[in-house]
Coordinates of N, CA and C in Angstrom, one line a residue:
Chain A
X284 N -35.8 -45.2 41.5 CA -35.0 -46.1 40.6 C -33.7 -45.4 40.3
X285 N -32.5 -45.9 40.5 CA -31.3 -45.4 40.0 C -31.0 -45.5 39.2
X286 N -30.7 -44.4 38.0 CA -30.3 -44.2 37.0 C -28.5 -43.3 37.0
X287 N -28.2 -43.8 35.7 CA -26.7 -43.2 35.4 C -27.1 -42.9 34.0
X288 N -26.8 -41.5 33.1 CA -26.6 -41.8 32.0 C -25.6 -40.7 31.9
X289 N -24.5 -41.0 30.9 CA -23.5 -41.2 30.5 C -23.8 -40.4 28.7
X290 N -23.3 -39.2 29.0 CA -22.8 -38.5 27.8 C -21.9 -37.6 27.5
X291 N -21.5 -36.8 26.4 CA -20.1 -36.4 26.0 C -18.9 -37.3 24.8
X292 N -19.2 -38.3 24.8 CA -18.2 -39.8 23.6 C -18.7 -38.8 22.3
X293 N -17.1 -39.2 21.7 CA -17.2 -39.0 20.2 C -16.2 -39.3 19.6
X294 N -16.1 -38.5 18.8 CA -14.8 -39.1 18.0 C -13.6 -37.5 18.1
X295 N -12.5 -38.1 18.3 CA -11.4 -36.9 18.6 C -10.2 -37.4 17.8
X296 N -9.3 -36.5 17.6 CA -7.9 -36.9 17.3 C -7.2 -36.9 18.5
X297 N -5.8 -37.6 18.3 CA -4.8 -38.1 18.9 C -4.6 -37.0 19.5
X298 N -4.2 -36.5 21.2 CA -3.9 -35.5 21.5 C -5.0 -34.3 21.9
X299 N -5.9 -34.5 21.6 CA -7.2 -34.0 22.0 C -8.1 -34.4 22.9
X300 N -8.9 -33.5 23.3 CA -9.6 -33.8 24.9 C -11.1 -34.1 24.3
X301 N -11.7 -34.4 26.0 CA -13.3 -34.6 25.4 C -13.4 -34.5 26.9
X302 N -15.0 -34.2 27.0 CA -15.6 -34.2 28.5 C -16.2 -35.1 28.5
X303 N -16.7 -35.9 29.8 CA -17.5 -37.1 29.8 C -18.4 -36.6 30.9
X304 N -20.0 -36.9 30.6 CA -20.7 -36.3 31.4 C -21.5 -37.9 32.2
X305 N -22.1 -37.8 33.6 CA -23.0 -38.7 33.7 C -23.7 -38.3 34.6
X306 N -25.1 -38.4 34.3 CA -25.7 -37.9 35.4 C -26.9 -39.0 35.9
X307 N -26.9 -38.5 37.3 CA -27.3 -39.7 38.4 C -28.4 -39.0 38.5
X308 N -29.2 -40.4 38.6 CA -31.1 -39.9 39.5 C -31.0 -41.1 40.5
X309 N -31.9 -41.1 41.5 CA -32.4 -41.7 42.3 C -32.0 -42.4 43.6
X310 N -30.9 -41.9 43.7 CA -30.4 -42.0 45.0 C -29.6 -40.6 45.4
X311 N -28.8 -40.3 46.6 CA -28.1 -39.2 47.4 C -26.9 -39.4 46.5
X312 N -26.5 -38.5 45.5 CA -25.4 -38.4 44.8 C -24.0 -38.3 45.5
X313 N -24.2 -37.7 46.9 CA -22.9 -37.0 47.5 C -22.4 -37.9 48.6
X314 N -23.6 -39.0 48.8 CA -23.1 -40.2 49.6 C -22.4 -41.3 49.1
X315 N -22.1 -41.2 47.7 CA -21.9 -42.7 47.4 C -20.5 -42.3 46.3
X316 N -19.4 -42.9 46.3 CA -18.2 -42.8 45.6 C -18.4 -43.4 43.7
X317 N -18.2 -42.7 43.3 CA -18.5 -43.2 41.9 C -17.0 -43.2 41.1
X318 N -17.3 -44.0 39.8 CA -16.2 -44.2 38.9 C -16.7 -44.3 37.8
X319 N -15.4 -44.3 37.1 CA -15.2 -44.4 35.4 C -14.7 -46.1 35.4
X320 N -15.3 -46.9 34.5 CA -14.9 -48.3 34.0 C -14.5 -47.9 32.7
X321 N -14.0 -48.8 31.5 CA -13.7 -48.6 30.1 C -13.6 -49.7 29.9
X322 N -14.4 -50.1 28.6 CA -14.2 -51.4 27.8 C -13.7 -50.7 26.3
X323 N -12.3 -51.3 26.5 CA -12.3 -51.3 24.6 C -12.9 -52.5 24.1
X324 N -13.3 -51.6 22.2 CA -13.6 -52.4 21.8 C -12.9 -54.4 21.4
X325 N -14.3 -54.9 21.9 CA -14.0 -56.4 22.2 C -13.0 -57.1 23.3
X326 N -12.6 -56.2 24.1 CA -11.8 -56.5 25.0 C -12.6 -56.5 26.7
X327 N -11.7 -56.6 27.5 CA -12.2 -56.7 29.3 C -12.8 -55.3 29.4
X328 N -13.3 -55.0 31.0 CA -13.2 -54.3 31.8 C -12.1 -53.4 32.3
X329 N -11.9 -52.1 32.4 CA -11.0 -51.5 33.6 C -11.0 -50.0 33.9
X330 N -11.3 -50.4 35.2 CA -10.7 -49.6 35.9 C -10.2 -48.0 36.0
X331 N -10.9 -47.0 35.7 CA -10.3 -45.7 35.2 C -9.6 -44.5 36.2
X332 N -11.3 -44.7 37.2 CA -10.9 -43.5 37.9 C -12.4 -43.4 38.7
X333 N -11.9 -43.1 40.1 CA -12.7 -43.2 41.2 C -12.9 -41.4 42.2
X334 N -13.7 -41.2 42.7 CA -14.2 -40.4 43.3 C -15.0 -40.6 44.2
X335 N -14.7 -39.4 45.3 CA -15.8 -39.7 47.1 C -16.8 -39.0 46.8
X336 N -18.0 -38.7 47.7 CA -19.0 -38.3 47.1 C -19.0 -37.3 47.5
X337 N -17.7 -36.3 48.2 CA -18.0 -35.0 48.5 C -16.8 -34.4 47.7
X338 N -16.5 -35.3 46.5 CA -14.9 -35.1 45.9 C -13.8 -34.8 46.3
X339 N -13.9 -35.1 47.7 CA -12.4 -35.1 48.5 C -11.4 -35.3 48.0
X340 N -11.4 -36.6 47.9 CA -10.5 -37.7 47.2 C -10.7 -38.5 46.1
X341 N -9.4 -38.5 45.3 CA -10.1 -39.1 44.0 C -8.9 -39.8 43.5
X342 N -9.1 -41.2 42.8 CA -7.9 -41.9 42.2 C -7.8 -41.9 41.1
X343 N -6.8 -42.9 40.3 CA -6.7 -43.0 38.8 C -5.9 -44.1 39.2
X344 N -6.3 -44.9 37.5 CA -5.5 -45.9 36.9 C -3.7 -45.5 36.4
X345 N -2.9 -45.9 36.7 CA -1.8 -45.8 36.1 C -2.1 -44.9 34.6
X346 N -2.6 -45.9 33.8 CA -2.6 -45.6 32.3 C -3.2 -44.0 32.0
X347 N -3.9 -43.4 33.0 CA -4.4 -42.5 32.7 C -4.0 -41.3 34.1
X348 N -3.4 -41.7 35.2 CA -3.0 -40.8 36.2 C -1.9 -39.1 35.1
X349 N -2.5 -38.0 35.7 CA -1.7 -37.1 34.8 C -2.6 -36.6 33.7
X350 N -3.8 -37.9 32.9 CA -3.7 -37.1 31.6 C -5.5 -36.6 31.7
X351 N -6.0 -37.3 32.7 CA -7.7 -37.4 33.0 C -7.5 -37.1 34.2
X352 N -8.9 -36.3 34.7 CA -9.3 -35.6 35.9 C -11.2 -35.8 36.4
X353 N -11.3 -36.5 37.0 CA -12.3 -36.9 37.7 C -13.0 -35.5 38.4
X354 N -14.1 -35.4 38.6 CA -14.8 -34.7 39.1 C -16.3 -34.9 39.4
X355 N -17.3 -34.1 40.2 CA -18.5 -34.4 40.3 C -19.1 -33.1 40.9
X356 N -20.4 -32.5 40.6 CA -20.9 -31.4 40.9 C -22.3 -31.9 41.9
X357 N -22.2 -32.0 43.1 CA -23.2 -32.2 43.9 C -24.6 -31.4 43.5
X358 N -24.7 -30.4 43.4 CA -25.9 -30.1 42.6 C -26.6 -30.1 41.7
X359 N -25.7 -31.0 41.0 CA -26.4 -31.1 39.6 C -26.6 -32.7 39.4
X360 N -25.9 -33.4 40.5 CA -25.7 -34.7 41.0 C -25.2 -35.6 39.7
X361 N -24.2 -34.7 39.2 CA -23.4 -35.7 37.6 C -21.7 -35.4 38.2
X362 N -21.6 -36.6 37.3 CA -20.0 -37.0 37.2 C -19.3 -36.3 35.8
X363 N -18.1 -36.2 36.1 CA -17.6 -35.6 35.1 C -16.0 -36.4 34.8
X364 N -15.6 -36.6 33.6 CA -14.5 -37.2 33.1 C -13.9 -36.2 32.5
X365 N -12.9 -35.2 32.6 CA -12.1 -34.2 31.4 C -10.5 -35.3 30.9
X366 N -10.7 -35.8 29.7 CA -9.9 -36.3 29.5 C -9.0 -35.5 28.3
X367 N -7.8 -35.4 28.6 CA -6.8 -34.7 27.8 C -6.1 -35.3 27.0
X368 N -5.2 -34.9 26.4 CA -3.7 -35.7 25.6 C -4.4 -37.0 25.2
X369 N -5.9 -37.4 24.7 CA -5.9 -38.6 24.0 C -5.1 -39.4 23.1
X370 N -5.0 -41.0 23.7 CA -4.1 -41.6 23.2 C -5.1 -42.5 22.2
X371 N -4.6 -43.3 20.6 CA -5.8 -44.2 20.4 C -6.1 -45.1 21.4
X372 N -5.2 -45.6 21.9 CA -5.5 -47.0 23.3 C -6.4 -46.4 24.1
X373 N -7.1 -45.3 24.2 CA -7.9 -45.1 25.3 C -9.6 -45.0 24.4
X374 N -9.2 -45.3 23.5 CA -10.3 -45.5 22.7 C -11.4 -47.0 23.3
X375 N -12.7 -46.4 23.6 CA -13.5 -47.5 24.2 C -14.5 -46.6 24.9
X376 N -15.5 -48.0 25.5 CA -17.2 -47.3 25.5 C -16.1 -47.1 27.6
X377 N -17.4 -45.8 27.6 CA -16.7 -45.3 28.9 C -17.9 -45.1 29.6
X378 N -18.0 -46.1 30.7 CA -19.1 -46.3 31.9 C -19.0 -45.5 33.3
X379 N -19.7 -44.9 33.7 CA -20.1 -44.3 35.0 C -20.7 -45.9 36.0
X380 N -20.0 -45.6 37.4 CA -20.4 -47.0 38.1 C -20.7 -46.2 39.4
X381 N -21.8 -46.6 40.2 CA -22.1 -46.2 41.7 C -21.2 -47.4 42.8
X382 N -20.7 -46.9 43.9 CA -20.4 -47.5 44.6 C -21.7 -48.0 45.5
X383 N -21.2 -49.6 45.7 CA -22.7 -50.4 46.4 C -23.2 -49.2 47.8
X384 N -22.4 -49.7 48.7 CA -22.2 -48.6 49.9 C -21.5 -47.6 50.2
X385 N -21.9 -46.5 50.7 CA -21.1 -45.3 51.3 C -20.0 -45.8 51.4
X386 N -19.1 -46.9 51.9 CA -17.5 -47.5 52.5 C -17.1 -48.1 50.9
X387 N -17.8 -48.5 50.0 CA -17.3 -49.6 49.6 C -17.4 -48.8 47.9
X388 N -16.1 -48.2 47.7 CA -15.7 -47.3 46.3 C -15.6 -48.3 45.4
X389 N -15.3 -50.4 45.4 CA -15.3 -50.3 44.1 C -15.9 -51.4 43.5
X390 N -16.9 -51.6 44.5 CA -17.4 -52.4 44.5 C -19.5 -51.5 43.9
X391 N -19.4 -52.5 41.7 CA -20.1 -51.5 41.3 C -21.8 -51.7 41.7
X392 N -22.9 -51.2 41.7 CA -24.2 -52.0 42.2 C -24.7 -51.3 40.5
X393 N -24.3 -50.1 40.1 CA -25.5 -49.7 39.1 C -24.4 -48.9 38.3
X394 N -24.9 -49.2 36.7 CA -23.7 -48.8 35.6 C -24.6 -48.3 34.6
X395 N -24.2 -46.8 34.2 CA -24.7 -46.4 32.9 C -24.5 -47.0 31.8
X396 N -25.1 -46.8 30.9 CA -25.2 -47.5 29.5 C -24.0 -47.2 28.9
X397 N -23.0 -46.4 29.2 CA -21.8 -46.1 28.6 C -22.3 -45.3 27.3
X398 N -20.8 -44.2 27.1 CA -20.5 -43.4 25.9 C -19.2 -44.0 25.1
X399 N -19.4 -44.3 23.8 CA -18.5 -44.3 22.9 C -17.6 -43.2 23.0
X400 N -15.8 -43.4 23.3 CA -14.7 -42.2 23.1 C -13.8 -43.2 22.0
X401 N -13.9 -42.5 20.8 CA -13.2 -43.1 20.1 C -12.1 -42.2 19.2
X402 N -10.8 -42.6 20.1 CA -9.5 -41.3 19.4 C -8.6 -42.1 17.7
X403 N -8.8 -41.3 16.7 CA -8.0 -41.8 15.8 C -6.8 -40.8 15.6
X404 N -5.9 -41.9 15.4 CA -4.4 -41.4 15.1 C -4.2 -41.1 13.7
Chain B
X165 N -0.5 -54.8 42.8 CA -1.8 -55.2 41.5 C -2.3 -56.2 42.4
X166 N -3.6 -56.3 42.6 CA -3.7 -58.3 42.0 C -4.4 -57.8 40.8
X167 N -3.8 -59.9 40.6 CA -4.4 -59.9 39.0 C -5.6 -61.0 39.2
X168 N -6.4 -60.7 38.2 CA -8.2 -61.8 38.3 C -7.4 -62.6 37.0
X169 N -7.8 -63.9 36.9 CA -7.5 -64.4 36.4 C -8.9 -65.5 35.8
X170 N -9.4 -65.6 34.5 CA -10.3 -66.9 34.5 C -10.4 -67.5 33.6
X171 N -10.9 -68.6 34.0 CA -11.0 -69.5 33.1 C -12.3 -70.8 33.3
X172 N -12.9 -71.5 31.9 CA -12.2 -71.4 30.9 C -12.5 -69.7 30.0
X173 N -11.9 -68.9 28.6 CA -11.8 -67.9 28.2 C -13.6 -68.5 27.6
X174 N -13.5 -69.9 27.0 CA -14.7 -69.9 26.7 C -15.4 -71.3 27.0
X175 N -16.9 -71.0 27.4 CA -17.4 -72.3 27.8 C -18.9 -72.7 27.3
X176 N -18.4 -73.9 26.5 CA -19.8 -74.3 25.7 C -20.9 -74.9 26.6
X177 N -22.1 -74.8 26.6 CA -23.0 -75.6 27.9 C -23.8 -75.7 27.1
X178 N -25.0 -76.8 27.2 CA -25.9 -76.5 26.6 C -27.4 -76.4 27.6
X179 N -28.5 -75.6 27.0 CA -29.3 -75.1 27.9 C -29.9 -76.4 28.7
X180 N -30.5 -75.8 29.8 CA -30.7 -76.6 30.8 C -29.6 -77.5 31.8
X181 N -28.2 -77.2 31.4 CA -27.1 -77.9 32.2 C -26.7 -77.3 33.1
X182 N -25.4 -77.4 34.2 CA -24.9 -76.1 34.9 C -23.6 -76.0 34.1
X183 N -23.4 -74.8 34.8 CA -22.3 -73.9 34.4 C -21.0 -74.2 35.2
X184 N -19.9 -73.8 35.4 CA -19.2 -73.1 36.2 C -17.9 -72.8 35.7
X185 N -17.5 -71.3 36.4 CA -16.6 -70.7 35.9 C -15.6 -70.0 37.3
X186 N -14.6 -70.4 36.7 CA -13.6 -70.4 37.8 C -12.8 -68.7 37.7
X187 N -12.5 -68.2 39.0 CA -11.8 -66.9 39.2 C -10.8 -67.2 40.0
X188 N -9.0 -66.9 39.8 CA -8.8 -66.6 40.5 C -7.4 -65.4 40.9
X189 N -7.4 -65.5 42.0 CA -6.7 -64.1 42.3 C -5.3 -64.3 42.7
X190 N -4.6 -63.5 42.4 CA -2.7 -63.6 42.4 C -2.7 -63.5 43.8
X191 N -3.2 -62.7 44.7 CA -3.0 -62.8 46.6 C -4.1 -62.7 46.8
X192 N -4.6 -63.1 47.9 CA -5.8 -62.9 48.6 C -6.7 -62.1 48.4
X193 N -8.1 -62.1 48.2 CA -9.0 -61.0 48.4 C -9.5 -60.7 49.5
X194 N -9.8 -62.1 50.3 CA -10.4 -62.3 51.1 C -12.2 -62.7 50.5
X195 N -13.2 -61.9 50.9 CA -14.3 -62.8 50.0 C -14.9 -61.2 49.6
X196 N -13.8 -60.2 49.0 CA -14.1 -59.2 48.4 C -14.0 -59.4 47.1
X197 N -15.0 -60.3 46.6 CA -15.2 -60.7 45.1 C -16.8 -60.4 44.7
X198 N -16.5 -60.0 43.4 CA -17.7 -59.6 43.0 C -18.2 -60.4 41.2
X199 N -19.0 -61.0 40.8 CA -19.2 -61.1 39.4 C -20.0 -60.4 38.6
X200 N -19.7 -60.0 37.5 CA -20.9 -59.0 36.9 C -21.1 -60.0 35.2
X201 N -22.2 -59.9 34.5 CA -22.8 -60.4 33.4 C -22.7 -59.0 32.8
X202 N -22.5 -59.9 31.4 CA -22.4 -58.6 30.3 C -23.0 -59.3 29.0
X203 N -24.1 -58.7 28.5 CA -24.6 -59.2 27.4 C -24.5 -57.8 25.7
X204 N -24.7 -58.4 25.0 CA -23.8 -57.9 23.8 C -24.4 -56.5 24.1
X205 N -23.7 -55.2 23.8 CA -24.0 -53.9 23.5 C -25.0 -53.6 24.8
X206 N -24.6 -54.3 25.9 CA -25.2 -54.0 27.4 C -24.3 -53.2 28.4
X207 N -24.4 -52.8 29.7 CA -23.6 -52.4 30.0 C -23.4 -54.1 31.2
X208 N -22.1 -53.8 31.9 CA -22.7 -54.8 32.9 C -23.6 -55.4 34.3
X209 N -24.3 -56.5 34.9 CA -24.8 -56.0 35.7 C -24.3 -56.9 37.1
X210 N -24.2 -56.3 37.9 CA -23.8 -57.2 39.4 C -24.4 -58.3 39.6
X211 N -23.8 -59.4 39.0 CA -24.8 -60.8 39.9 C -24.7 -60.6 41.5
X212 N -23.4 -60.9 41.8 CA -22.7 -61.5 42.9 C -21.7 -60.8 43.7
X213 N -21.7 -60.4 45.2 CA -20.5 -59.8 45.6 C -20.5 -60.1 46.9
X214 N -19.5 -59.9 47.8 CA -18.8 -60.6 48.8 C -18.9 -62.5 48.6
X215 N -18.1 -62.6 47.1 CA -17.7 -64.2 46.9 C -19.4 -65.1 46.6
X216 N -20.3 -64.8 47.4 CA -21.1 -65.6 47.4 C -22.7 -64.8 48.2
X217 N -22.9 -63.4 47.4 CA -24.2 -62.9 47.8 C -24.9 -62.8 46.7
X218 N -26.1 -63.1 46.2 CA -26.9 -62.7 45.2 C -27.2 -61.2 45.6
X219 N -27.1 -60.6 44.1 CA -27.3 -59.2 44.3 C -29.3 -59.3 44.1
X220 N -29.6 -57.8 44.2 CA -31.1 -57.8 44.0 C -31.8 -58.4 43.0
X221 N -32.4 -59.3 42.3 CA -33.0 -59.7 41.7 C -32.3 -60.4 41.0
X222 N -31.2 -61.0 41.2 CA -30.4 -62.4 40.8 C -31.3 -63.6 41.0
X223 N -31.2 -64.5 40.2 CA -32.2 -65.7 40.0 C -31.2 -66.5 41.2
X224 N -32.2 -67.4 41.8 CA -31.3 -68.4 42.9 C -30.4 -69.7 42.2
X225 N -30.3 -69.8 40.9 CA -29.7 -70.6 40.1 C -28.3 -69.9 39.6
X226 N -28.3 -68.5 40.1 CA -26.6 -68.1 40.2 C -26.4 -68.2 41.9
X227 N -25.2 -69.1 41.8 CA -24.7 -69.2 43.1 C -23.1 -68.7 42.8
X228 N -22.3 -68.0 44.2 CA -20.7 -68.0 44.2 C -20.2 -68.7 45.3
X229 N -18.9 -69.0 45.1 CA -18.2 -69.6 46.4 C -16.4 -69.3 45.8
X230 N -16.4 -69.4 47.4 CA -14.7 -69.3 47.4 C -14.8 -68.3 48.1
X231 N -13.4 -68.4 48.8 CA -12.7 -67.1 49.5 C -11.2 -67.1 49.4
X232 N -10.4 -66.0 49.6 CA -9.0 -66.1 49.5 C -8.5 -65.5 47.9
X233 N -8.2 -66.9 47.1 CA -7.8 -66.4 45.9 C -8.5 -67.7 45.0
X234 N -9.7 -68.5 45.0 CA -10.1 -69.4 44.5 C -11.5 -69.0 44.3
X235 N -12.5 -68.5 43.4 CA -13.7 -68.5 43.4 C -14.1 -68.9 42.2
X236 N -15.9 -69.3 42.5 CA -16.6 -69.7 41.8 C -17.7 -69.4 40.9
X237 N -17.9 -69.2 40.2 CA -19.5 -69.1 39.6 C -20.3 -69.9 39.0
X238 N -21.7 -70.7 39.6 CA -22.3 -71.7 38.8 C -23.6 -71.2 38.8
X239 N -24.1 -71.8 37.7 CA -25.0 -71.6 37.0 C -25.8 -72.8 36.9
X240 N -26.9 -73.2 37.9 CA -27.5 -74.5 37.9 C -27.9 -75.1 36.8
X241 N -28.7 -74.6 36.0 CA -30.1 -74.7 35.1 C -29.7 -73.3 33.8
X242 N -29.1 -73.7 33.0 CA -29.2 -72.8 32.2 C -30.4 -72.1 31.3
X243 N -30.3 -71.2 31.5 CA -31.9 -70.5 30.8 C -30.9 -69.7 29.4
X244 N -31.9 -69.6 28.5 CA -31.3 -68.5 27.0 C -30.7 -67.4 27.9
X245 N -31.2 -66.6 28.4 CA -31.1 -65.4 28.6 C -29.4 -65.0 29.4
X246 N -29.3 -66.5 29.9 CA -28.1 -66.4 30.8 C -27.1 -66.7 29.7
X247 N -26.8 -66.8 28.6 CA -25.9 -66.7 27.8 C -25.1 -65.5 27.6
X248 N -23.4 -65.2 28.1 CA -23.4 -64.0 27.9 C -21.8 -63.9 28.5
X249 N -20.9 -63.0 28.8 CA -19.6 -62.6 29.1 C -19.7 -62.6 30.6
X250 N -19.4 -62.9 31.5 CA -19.0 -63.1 32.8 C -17.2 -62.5 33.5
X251 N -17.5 -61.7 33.9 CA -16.4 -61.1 34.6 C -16.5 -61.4 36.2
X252 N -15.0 -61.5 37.2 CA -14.9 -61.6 38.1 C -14.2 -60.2 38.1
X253 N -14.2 -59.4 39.2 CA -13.7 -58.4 40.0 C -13.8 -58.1 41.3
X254 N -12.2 -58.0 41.8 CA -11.9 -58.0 43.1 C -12.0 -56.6 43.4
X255 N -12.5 -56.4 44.8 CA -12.5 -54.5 45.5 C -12.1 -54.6 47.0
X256 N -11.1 -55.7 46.6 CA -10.3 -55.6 48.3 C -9.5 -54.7 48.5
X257 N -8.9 -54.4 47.8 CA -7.6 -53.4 47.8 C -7.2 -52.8 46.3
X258 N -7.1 -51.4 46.2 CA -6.9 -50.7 45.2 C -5.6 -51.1 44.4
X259 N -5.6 -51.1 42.9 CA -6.8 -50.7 42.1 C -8.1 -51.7 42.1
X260 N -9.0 -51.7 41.7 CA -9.9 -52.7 41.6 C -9.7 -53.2 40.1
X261 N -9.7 -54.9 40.5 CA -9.0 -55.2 38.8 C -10.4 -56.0 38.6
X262 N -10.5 -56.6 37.1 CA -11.4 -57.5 36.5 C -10.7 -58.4 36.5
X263 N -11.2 -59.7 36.0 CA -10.8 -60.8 35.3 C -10.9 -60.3 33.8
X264 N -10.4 -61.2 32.8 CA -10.2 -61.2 31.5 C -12.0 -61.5 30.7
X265 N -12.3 -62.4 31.3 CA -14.2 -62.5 31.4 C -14.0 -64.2 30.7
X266 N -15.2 -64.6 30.9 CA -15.7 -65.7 30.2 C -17.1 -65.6 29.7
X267 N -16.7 -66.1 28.1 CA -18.2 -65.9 27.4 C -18.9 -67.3 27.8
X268 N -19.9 -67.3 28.0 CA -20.6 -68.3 27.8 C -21.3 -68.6 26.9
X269 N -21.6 -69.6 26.2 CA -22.2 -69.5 24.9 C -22.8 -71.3 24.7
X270 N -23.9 -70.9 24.3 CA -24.7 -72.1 23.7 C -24.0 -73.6 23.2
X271 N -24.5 -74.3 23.5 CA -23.2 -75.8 22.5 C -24.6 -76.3 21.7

């Protein structure tokens, strides 16, 4: 059974970092490309930041290219989010997502319960 | 970009009716569309992806359609449990966007 759980959320000030941890069970962690999603509070879905499963390659959303850095430790088969220079807007529950297939980064099949990051100004 | 677009933002049904909720996309996806359900303080879960596949244990009363920049989501038979926020997201081409979502909710 595939699991994601997702820890590290708290509460920071404006301009302060946090680490975001997630760690994967039940499938080949190093085959499958994973991401960060973000919902603020009461709002949509989006989009954060993606990774291959041998961390080759790795993207970002505009809003956060520069200030967050994606990562993943194959042996320990967890994800990692180091998020720097917090803005309040980046305040929101922050999900770990598996890619369905090896090819197919963004398309999600299985999502952790998400961690609360909540930055006050 | 593309942008997901849907509507309506909100849609009253009452149980036992169908549903349907419309997605659509600023250029083409082609049928690289995916829907996910989101229920309160849940995280979300995959119904639907390439436009029109039931993901694993999706009930056969969620169906999708469309390809291009027009898609669908219906809901034959509403059951309680299927009350809840509905997102479309495209993964044709990077970034991968959402739709704005549609709640569904009881009438």
């Amino acid at each position: 059974e595939v699991q994601l759980l997702e820890s590290g959320g708290g509460l920071v000030q404006a301009g302060g970092s946090l680490r975001l941890s997630c760690a994967a069970s039940g499938f080949t962690f190093s085959s499958y490309a994973m991401s960060w999603v973000r919902q603020a509070p009461g709002k949509g879905l989006e989009w954060v930041s993606a990774t291959s499963g041998t961390g080759g390659s790795t993207y970002y959303a505009d809003s956060v290219r520069g200030r967050f850095t994606i990562s993943g430790d194959n042996s320990k088969s967890t994800l990692f989010l180091q998020m720097n220079s917090l803005r309040a807007d980046d305040t929101a529950v922050y999900y770990c997502a598996k890619g369905k297939y090896p090819s197919s980064w963004y398309l999600f099949d299985y999502w952790g319960q998400g961690t609360l990051v909540t930055v006050s100004s | 970009e593309i942008v997901m677009t849907q509507s309506p933002a909100t849609l009253s049904v009452s149980p036992g009716e169908r549903a349907t909720l419309s997605c659509r996309a600023s250029q083409s996806v082609s049928s690289n569309l995916a829907w996910y359900q989101q229920k309160p303080g849940q995280a979300p879960r995959l119904l639907i992806y390439g436009a029109s596949t039931r993901a694993t244990g999706i009930p056969a009363r969620f169906s999708g359609s469309g390809s291009g920049t027009e898609f669908t989501l219906t809901i034959s038979s509403l059951q309680s449990e299927d009350f809840a926020v509905y997102y479309c997201q495209q993964y044709h081409q990077w970034p991968p966007g959402f739709g704005q979502g549609t709640k569904l909710e009881i009438k």
